[in-house]
Short mmCIF file of C-alpha atoms in Angstrom, two decimals:
data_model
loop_
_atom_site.label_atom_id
_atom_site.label_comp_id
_atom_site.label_asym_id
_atom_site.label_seq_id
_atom_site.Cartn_x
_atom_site.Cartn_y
_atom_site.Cartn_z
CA UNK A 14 -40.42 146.92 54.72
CA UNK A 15 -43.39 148.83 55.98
CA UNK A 16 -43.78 150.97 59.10
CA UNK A 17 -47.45 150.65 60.47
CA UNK A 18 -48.56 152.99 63.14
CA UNK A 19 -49.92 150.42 65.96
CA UNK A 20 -50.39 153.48 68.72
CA UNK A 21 -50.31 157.21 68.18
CA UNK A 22 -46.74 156.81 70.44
CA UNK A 23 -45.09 153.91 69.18
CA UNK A 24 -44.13 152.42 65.66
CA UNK A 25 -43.47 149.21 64.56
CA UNK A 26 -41.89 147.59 61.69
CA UNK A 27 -43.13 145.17 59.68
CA UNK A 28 -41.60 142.89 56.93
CA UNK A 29 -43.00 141.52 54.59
CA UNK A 30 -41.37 138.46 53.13
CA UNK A 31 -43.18 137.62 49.56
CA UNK A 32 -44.32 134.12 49.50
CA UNK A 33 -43.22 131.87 46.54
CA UNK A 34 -45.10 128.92 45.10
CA UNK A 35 -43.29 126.02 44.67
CA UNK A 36 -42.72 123.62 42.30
CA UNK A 37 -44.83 124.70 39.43
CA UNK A 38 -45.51 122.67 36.30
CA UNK A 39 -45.60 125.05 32.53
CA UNK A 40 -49.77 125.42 31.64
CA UNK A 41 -48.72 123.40 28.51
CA UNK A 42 -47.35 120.29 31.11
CA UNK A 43 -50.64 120.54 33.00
CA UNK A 44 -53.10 120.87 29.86
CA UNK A 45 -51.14 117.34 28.47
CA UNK A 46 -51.52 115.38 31.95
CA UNK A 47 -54.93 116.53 31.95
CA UNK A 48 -55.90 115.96 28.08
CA UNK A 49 -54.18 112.35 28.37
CA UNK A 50 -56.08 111.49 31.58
CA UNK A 51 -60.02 112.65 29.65
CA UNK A 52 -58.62 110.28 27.11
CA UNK A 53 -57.40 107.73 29.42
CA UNK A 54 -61.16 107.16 30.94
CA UNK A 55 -62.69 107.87 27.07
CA UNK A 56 -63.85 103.95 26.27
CA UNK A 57 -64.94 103.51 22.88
CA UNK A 58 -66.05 107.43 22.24
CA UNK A 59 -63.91 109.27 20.45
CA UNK A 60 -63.91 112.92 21.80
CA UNK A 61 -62.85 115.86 19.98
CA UNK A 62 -60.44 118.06 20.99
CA UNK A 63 -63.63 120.65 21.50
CA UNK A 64 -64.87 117.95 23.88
CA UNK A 65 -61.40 117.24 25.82
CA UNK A 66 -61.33 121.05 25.76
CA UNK A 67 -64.24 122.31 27.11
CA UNK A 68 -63.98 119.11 29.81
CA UNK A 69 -60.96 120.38 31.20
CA UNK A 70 -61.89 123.81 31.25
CA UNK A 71 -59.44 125.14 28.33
CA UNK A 72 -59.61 127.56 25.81
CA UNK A 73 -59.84 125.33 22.39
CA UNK A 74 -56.81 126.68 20.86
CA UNK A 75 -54.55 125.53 23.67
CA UNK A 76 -55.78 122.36 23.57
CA UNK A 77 -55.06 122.23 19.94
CA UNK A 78 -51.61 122.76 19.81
CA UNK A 79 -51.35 120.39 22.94
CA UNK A 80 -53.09 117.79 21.51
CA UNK A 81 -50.98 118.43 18.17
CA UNK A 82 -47.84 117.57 20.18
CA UNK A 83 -49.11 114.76 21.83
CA UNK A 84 -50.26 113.29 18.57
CA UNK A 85 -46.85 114.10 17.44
CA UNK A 86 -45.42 111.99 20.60
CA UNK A 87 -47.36 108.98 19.63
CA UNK A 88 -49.32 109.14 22.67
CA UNK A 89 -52.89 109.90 20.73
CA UNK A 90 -54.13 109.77 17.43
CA UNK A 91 -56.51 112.30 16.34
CA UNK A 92 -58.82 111.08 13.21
CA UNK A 93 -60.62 114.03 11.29
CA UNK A 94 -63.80 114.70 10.39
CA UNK A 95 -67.32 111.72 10.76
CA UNK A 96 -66.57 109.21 12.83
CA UNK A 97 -62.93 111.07 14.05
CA UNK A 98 -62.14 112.51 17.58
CA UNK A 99 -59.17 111.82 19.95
CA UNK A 100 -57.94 108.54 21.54
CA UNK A 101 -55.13 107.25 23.26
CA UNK A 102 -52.48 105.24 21.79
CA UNK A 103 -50.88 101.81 24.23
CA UNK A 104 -48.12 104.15 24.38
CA UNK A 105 -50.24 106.76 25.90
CA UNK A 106 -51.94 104.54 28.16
CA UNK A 107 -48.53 103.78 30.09
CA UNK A 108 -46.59 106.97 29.60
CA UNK A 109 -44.91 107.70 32.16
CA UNK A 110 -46.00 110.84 34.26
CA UNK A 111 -42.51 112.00 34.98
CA UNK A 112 -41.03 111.30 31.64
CA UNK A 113 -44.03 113.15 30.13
CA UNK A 114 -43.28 116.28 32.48
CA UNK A 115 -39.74 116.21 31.98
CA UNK A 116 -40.34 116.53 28.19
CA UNK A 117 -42.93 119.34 28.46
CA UNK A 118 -40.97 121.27 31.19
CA UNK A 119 -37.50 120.85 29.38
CA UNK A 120 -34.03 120.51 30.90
CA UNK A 121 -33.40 124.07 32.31
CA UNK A 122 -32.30 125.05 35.82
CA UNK A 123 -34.76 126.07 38.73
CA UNK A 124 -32.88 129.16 39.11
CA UNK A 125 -31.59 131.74 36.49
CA UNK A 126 -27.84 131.37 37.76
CA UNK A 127 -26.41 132.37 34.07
CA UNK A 128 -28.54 135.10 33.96
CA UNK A 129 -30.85 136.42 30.92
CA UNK A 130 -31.82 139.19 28.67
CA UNK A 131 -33.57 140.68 31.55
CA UNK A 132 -31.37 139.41 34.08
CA UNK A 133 -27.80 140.30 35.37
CA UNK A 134 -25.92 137.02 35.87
CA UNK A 135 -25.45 136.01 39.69
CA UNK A 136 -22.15 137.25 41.10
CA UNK A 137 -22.19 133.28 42.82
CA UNK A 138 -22.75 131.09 39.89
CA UNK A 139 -19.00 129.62 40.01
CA UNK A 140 -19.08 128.77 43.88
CA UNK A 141 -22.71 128.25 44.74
CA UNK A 142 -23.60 125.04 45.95
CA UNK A 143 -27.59 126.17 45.81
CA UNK A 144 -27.80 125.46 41.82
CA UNK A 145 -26.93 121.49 42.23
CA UNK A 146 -29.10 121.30 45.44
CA UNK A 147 -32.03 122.36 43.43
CA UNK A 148 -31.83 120.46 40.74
CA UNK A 149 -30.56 117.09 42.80
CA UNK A 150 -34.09 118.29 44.33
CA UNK A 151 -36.03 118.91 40.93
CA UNK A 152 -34.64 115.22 39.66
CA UNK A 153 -36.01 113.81 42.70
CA UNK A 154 -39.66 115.63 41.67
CA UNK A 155 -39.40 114.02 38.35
CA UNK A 156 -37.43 110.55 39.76
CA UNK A 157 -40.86 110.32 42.43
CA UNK A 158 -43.62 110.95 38.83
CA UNK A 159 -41.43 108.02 36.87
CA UNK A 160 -42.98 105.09 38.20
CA UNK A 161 -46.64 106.64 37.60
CA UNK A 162 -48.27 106.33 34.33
CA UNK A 163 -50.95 108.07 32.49
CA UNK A 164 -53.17 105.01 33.37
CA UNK A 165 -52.53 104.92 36.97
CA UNK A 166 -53.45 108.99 37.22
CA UNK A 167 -56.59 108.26 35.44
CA UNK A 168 -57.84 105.33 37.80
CA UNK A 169 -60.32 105.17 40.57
CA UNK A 170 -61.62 107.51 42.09
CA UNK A 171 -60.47 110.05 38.71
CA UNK A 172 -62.07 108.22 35.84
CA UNK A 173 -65.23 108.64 37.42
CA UNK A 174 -65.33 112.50 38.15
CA UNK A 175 -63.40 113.02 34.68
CA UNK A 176 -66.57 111.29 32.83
CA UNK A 177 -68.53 113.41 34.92
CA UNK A 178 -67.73 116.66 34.17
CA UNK A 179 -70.72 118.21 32.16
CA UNK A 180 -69.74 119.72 28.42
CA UNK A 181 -70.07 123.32 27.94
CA UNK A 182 -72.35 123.65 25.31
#
């Protein structure tokens, strides 16, 4: 709480309440949705991960370990050297969004009820009904991304812009 002097004879208090974001996906979850969607629009080129990279607006080395797991998902195939690049598999193609985020963002909790090595754990973990209403709430994020898949995300008017962002050279 601060005090802030609004006349020389009266104070008043105000509180500050710090705003939260809310649901927020890992840089990792975001970097595959967005790598998968470049690919998604790609046609017959074969971009390299430089390409995909610098498209998205990524430093190279996250995209490569990205791209590594998503080739190790099945959902691209990555071909070395003349003639290689990045495309995306059928499996890719109809991934779905929510399955993919659920995979990247793993099964934990919303909150830290359990506690951590930072973090004392919360004297209301055994009665607390807040844990199951957040993640009946977080299932119901992922539940409303099932139905959508890569290909729908990368459709009108996306594939477009995404072919039209210029490579940094």
């Amino acid at each position: 709480m601060k005090v802030r002097k609004v006349r020389p004879d009266n104070l008043q208090l105000e509180c500050r309440i710090p705003t939260l974001p809310g649901m927020r996906l890992l840089r990792s979850t975001d970097l595959a949705l967005r790598v998968l969607m470049r690919l998604a629009v790609a046609g017959d080129s074969r971009p390299t991960t430089r390409d995909v990279a610098a498209a998205v607006d990524v430093p190279y080395t996250h995209a490569a370990k990205v791209v590594a797991e998503l080739q190790h998902r099945g959902l691209l195939i990555a071909r070395r050297g003349r003639g290689g690049g990045l495309s995306l598999t059928e499996k890719g193609r109809g991934a779905s969004v929510g399955a993919l985020v659920r995979s990247f963002e793993g099964e934990g909790d919303v909150v830290e009820c359990e506690g951590g090595s930072s973090v004392a754990p919360c004297p209301l973990r055994s009665d607390c009904r807040l844990r199951g209403a957040l993640r009946r709430a977080q299932e119901a994020f992922f539940a409303s991304l099932d139905p959508i898949t890569v290909a729908d995300i990368a459709a009108d008017p996306t594939g477009p812009l995404l072919l039209g962002i210029p490579r940094a050279r």
